[in-house]
Short mmCIF file of N, CA and C in Angstrom, two decimals:
data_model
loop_
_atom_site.label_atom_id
_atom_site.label_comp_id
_atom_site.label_asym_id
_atom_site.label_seq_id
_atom_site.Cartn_x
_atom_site.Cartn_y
_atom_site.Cartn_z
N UNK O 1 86.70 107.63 122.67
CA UNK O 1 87.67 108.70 122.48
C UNK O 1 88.78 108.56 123.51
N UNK O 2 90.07 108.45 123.06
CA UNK O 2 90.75 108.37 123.85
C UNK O 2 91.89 109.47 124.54
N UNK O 3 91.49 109.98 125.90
CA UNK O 3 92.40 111.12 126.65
C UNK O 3 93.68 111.45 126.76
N UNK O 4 94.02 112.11 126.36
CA UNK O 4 95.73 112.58 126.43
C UNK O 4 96.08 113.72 127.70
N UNK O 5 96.32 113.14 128.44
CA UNK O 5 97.21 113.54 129.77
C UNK O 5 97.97 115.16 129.08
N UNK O 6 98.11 116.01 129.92
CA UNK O 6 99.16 116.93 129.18
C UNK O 6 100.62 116.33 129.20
N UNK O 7 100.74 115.81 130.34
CA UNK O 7 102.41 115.32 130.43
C UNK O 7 102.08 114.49 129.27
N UNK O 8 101.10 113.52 128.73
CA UNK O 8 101.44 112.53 127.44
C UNK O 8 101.86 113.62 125.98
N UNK O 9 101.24 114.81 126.05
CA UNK O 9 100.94 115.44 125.22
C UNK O 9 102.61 116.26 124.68
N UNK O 10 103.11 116.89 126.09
CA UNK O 10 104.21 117.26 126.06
C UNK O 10 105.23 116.48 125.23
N UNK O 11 105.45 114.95 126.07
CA UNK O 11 106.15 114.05 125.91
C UNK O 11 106.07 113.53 124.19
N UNK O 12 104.77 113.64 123.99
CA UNK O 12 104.23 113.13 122.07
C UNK O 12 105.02 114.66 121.32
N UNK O 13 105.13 115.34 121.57
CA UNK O 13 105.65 116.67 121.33
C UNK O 13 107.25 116.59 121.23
N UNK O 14 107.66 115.79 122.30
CA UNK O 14 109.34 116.09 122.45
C UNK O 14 109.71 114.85 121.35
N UNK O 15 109.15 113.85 121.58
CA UNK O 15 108.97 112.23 120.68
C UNK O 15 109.05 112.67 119.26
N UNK O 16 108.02 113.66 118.80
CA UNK O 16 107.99 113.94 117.38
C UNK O 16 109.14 114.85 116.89
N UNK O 17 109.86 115.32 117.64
CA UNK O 17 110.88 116.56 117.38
C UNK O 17 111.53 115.87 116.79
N UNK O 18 112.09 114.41 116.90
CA UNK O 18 113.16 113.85 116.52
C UNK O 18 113.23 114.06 114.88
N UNK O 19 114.55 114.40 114.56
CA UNK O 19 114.34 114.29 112.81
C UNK O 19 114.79 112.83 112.64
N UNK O 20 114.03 112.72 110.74
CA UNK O 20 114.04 111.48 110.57
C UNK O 20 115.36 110.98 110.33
N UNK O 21 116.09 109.85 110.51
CA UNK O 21 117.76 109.21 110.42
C UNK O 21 117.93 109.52 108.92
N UNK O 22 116.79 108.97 107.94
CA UNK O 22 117.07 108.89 106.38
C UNK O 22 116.70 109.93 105.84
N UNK O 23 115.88 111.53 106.35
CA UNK O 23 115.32 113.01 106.00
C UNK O 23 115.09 113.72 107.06
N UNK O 24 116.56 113.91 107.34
CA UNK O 24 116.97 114.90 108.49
C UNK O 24 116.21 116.01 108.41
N UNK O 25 115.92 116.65 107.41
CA UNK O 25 115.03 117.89 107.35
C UNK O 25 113.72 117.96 107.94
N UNK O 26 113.36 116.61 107.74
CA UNK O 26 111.87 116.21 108.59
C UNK O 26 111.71 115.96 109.86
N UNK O 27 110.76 116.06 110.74
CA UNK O 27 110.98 115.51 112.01
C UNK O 27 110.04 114.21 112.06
N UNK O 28 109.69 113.20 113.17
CA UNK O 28 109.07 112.32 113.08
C UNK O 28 107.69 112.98 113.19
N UNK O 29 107.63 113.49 113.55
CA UNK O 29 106.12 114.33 113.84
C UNK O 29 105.59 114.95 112.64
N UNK O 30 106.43 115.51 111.70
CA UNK O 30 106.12 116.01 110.36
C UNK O 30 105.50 114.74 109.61
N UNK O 31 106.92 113.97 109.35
CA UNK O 31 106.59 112.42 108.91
C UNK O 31 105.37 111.71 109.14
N UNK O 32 104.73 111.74 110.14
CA UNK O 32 103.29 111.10 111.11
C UNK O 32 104.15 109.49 111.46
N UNK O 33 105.12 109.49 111.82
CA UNK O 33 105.46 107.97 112.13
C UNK O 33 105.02 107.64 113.38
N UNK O 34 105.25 109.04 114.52
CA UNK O 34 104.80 109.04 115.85
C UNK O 34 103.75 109.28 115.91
N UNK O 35 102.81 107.71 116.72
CA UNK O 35 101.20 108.04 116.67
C UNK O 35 100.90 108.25 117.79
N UNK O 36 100.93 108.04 119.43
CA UNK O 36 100.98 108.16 120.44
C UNK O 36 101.99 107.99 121.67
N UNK O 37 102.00 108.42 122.90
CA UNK O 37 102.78 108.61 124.08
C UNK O 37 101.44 107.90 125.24
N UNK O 38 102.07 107.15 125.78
CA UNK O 38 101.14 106.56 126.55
C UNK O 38 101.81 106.55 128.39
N UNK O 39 101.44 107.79 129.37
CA UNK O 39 102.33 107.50 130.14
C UNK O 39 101.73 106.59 131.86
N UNK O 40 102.54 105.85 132.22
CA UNK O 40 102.11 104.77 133.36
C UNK O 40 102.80 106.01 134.77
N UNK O 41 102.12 106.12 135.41
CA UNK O 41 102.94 107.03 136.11
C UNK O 41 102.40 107.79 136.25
N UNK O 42 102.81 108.68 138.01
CA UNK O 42 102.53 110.22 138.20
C UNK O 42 103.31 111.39 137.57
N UNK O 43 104.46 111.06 137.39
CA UNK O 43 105.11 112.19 137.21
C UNK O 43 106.37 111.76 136.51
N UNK O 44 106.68 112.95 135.74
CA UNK O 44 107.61 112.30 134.33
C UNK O 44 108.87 111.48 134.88
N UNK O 45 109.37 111.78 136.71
CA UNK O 45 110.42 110.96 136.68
C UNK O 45 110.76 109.51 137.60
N UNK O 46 109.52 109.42 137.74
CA UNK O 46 108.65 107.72 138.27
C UNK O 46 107.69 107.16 137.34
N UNK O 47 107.86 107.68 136.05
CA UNK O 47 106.57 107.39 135.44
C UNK O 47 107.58 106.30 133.85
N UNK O 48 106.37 105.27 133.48
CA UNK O 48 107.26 104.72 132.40
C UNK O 48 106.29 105.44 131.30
N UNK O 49 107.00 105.22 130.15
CA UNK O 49 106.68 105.90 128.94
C UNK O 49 106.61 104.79 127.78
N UNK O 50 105.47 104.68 127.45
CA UNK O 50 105.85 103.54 126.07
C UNK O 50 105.13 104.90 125.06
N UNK O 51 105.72 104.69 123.54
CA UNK O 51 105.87 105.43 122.27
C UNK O 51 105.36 104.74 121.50
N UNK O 52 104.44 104.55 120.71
CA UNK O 52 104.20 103.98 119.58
C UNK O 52 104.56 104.75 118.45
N UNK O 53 105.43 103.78 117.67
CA UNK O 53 106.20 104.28 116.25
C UNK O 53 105.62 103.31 115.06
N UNK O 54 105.44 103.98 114.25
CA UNK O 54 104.72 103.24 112.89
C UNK O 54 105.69 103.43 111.69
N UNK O 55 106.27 102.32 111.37
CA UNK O 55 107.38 102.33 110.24
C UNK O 55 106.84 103.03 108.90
N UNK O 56 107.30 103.94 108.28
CA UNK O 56 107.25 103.79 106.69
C UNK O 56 106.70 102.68 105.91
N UNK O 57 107.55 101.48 106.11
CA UNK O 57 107.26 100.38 105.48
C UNK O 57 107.72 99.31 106.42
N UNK O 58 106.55 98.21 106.58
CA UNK O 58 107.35 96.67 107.51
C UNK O 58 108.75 96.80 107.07
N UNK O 59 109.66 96.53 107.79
CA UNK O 59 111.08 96.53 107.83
C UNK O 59 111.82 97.42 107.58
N UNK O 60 111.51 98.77 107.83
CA UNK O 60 111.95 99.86 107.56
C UNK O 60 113.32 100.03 108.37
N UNK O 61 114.77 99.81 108.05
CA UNK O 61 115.62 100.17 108.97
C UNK O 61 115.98 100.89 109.34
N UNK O 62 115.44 102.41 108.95
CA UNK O 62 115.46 103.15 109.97
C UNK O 62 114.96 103.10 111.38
N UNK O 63 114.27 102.53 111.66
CA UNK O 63 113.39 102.22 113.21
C UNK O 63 113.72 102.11 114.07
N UNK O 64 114.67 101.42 113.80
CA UNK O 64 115.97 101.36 115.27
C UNK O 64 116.23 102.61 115.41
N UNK O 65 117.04 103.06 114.67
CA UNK O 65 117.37 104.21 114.73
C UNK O 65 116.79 105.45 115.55
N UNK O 66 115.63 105.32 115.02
CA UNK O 66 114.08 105.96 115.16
C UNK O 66 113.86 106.07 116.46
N UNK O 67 114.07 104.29 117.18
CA UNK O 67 113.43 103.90 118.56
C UNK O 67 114.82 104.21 119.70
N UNK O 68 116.09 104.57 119.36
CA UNK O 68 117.16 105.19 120.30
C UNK O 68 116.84 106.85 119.82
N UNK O 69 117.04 107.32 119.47
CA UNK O 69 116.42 108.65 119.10
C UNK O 69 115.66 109.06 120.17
N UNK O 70 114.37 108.15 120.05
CA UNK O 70 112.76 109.16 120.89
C UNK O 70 113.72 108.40 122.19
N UNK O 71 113.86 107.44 122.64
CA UNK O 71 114.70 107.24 123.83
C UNK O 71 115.56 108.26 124.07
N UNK O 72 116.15 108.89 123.43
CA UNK O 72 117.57 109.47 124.32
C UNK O 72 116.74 110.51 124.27
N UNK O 73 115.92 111.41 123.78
CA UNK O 73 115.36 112.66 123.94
C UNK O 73 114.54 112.84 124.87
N UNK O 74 113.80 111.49 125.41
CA UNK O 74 112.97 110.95 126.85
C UNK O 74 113.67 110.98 127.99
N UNK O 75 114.94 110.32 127.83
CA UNK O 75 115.82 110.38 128.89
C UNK O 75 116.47 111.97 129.41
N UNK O 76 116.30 112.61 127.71
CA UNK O 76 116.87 113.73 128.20
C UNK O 76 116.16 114.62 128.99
N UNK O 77 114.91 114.61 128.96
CA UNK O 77 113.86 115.11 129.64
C UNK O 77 113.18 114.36 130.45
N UNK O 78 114.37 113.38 131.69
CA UNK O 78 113.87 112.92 132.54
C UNK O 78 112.99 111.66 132.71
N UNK O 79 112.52 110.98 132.02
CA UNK O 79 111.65 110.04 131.70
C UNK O 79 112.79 109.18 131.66
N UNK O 80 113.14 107.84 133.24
CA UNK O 80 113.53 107.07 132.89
C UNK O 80 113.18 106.03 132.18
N UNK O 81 112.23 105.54 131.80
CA UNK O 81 111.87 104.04 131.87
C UNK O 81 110.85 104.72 130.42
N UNK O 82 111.78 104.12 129.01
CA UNK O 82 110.85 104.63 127.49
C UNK O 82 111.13 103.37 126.92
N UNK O 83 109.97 102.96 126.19
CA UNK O 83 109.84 101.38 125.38
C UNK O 83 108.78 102.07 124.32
N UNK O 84 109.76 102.22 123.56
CA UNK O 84 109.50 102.31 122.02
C UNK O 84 109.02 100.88 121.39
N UNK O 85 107.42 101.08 120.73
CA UNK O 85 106.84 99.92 120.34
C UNK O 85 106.26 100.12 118.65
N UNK O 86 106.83 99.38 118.19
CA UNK O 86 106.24 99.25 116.59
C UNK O 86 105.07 98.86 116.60
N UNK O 87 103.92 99.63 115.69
CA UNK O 87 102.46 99.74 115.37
C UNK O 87 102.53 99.39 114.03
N UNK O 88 102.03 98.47 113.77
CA UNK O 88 101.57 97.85 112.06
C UNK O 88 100.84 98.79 111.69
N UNK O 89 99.51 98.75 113.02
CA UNK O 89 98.18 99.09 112.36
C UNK O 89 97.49 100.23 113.07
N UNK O 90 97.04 101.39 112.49
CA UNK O 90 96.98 101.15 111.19
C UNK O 90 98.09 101.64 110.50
N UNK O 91 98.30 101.18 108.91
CA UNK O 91 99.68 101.38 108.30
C UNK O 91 99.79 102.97 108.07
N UNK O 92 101.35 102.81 107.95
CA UNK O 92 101.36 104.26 107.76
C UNK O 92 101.05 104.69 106.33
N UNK O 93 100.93 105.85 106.03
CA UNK O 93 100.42 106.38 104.76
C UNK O 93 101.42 107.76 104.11
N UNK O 94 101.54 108.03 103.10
CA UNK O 94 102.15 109.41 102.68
C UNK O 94 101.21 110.55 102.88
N UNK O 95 99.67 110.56 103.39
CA UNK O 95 98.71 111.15 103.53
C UNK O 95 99.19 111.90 104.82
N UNK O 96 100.25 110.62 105.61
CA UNK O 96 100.15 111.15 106.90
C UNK O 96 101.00 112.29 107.35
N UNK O 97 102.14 112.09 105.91
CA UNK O 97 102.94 113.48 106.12
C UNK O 97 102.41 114.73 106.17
N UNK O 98 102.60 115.72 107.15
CA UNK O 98 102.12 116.93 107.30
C UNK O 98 102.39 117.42 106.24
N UNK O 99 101.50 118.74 106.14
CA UNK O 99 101.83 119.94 105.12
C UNK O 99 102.89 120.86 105.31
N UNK O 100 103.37 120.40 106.49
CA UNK O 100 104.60 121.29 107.02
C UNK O 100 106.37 120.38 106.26
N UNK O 101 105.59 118.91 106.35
CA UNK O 101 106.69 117.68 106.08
C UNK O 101 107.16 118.18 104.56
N UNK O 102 106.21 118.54 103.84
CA UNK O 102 105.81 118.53 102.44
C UNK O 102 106.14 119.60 101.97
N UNK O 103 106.02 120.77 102.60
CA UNK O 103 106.96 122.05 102.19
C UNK O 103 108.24 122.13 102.44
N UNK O 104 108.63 121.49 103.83
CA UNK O 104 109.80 121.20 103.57
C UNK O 104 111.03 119.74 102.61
N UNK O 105 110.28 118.95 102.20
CA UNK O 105 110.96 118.12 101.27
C UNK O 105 111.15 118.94 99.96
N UNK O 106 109.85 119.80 99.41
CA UNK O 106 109.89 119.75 98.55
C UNK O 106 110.95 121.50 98.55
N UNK O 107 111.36 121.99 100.08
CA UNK O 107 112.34 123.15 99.55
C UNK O 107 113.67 122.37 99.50
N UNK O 108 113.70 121.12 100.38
CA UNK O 108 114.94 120.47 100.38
C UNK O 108 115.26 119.45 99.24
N UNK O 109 114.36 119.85 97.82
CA UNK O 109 114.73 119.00 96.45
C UNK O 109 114.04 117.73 96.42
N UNK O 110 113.15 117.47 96.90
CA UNK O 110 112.67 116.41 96.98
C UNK O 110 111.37 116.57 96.54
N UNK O 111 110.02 115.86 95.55
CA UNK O 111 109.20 116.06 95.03
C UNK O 111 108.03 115.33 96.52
N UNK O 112 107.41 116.21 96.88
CA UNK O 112 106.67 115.38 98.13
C UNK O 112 105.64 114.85 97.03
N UNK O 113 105.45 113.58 98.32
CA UNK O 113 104.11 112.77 97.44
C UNK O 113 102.71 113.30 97.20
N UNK O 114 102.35 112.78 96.40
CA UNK O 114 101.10 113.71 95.91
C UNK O 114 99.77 113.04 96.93
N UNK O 115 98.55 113.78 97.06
CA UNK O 115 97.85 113.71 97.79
C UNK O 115 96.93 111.70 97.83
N UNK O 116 96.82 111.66 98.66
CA UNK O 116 95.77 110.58 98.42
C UNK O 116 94.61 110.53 98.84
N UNK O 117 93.04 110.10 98.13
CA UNK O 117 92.50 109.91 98.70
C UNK O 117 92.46 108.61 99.68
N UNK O 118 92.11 108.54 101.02
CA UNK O 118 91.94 107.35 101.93
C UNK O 118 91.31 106.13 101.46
N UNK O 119 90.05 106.32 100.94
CA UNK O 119 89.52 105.06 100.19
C UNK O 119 89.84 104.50 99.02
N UNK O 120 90.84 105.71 98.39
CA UNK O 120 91.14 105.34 97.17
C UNK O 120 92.25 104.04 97.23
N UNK O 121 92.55 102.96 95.97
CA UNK O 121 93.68 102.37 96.32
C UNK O 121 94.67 103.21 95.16
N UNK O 122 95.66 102.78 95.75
CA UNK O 122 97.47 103.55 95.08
C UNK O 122 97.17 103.01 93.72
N UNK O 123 97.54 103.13 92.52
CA UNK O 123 97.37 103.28 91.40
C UNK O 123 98.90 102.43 91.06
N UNK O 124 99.21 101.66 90.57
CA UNK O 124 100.75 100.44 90.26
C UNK O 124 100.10 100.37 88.80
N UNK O 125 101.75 101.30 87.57
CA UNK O 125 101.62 101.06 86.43
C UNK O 125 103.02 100.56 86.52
N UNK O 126 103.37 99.61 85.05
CA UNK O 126 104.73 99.72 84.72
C UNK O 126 104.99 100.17 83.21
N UNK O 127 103.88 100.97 83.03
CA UNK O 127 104.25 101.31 81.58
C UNK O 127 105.33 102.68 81.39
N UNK O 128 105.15 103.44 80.52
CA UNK O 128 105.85 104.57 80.01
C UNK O 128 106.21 105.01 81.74
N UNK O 129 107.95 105.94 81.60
CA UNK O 129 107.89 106.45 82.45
C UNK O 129 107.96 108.10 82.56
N UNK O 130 107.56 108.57 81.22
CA UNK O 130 106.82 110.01 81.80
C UNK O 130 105.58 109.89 82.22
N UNK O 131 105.83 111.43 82.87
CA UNK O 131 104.22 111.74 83.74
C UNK O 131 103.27 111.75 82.61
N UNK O 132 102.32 110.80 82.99
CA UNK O 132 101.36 111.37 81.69
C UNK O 132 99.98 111.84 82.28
N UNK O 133 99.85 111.62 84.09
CA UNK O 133 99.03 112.15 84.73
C UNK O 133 99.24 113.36 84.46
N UNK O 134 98.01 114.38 83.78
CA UNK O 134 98.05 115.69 84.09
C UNK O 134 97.70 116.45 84.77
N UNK O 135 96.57 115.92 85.43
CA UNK O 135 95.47 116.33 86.82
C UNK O 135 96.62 116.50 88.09
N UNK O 136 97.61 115.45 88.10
CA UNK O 136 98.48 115.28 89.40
C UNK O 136 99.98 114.88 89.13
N UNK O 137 100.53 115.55 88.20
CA UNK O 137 101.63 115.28 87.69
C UNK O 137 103.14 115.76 89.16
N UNK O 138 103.79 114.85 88.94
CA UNK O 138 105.30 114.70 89.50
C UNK O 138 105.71 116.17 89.22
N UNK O 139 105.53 117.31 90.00
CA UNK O 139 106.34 118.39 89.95
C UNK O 139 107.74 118.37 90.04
N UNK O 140 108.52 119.01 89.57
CA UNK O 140 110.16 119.09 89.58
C UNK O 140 110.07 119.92 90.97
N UNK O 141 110.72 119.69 91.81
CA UNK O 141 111.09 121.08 93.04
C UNK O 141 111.78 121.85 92.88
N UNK O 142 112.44 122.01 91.78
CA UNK O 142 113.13 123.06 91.43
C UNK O 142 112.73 124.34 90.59
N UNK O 143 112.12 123.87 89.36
CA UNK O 143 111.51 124.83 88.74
C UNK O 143 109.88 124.44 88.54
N UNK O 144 109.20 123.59 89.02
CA UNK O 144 107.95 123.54 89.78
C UNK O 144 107.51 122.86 88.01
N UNK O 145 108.27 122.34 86.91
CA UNK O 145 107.92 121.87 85.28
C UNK O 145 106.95 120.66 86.32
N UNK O 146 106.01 120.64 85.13
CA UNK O 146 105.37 119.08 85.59
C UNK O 146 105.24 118.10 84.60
N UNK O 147 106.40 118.32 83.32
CA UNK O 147 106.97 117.46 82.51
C UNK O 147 108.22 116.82 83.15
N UNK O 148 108.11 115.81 83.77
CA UNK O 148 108.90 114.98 84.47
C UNK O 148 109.08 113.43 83.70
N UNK O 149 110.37 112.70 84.03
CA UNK O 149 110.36 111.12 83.99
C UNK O 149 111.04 110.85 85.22
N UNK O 150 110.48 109.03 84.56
CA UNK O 150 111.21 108.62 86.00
C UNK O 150 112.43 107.82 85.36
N UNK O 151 113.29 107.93 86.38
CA UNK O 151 114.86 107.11 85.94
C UNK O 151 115.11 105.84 86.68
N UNK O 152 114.71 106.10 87.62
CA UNK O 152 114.80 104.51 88.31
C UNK O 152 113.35 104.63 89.66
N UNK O 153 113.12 103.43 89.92
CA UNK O 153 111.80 103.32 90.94
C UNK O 153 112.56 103.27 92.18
N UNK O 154 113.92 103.31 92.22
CA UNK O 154 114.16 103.29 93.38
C UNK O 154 115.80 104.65 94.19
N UNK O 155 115.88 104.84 94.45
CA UNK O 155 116.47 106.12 94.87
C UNK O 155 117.46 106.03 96.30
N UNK O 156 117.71 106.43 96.57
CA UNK O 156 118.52 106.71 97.70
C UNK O 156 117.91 105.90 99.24
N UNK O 157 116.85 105.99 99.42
CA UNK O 157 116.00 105.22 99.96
C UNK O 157 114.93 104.46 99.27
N UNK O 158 114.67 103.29 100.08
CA UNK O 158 113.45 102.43 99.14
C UNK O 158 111.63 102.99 98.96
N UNK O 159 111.51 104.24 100.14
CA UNK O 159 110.76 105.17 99.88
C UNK O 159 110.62 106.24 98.67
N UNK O 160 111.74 106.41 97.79
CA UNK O 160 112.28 107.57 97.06
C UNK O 160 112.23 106.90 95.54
N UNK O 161 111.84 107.67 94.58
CA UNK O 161 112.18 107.00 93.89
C UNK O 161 112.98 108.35 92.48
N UNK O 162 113.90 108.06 91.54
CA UNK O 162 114.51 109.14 91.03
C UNK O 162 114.08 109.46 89.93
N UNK O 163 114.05 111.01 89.86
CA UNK O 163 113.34 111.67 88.63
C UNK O 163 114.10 112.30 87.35
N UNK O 164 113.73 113.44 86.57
CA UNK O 164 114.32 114.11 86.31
C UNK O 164 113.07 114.89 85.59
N UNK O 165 113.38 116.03 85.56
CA UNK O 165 112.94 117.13 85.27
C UNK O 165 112.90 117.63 83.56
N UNK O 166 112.23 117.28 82.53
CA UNK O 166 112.48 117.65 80.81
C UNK O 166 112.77 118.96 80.74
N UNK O 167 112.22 120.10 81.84
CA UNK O 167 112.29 120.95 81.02
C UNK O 167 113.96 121.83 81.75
N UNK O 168 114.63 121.69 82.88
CA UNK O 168 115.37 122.34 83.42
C UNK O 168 116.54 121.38 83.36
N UNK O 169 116.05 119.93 83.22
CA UNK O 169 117.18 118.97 83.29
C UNK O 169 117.69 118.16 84.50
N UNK O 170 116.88 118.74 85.41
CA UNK O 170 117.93 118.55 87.00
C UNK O 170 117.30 116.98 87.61
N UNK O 171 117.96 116.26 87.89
CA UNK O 171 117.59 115.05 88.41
C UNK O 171 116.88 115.63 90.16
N UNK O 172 115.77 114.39 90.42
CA UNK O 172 115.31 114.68 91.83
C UNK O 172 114.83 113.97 92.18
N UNK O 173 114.84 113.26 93.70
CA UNK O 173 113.91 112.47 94.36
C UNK O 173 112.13 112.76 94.35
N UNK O 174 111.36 112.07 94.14
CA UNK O 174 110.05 111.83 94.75
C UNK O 174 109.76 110.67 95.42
N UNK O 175 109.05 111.83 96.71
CA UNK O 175 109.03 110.49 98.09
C UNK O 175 107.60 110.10 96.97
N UNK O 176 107.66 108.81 97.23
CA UNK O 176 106.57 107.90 96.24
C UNK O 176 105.65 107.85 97.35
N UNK O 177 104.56 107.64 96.57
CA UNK O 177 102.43 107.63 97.37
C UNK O 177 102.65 105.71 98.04
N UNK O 178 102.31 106.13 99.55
CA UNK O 178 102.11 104.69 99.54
C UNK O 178 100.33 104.51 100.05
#
């Protein structure tokens, strides 16, 4: 089991505040990208700070982004010395988005991803693109129809993919299950 310092705890706290570059509405902490704060040091302003950040997806370009972000918010709270480090493993998941991440995508128009089980694997069709899952169908976020299609697999981000809604009409992102 591994111990978390309160100063690590604080610091994993200020790290996660950051919203995400590509879903400003989210923070990294909502997201689960930020998995730990690891600090070398007595005290936050002799002490170094490494961050472990776990991409969305290998090559996610937001990350950079991501890794000046939790830096300048470290610095802002004193912590000179922050080395933001990319974690493969373990991968990140849509599981990992909070329930907090997920109420808010889905007030900010966005269909959050639907639940996964852990052992389960992701399910890859290319057939029809209405929902024909009815157990776990693609909600609209707007008027909550769960007669949905899909219009393209890919969206605004390569996480996103674009919907539309049969019964209200309104086009919408769903962050896709990874």
């Amino acid at each position: 089991m591994v111990t978390v310092t309160p100063l690590e705890a604080e610091l994993l706290e200020l790290a996660g505040s950051v919203p995400d570059p590509e879903l400003p509405v989210l923070t990294l902490r909502e997201l689960g990208v930020v998995r730990a704060v690891h600090v070398h040091g007595e005290d936050t302003a002799e002490a170094s700070v490494e961050v472990e950040l776990t991409p969305t997806y290998t090559g996610c370009p937001a990350i950079e982004a991501m890794s000046v972000d939790i830096e300048r918010v470290l610095h802002a709270h004193g912590v000179r010395e922050v080395t933001v480090r990319t974690v493969l493993a373990p991968a990140w998941s849509t599981d990992d988005i909070s329930d907090e991440g997920r109420r808010k995508l889905s007030e900010f128009g966005i269909a959050p991803p639907r639940a996964q089980r852990a052992a389960d694997p992701v399910t890859v069709s290319l057939g029809p693109t209405r929902t024909l899952d009815t157990t776990d169908p693609v909600r609209c976020p707007h008027c909550g129809c769960a007669d949905t299609e899909l219009l393209s697999r890919f969206s605004s981000t390569a996480c996103k993919a674009l919907r539309r809604c049969l019964d209200c009409r309104e086009p919408f992102d769903h962050f896709k299950e990874l």
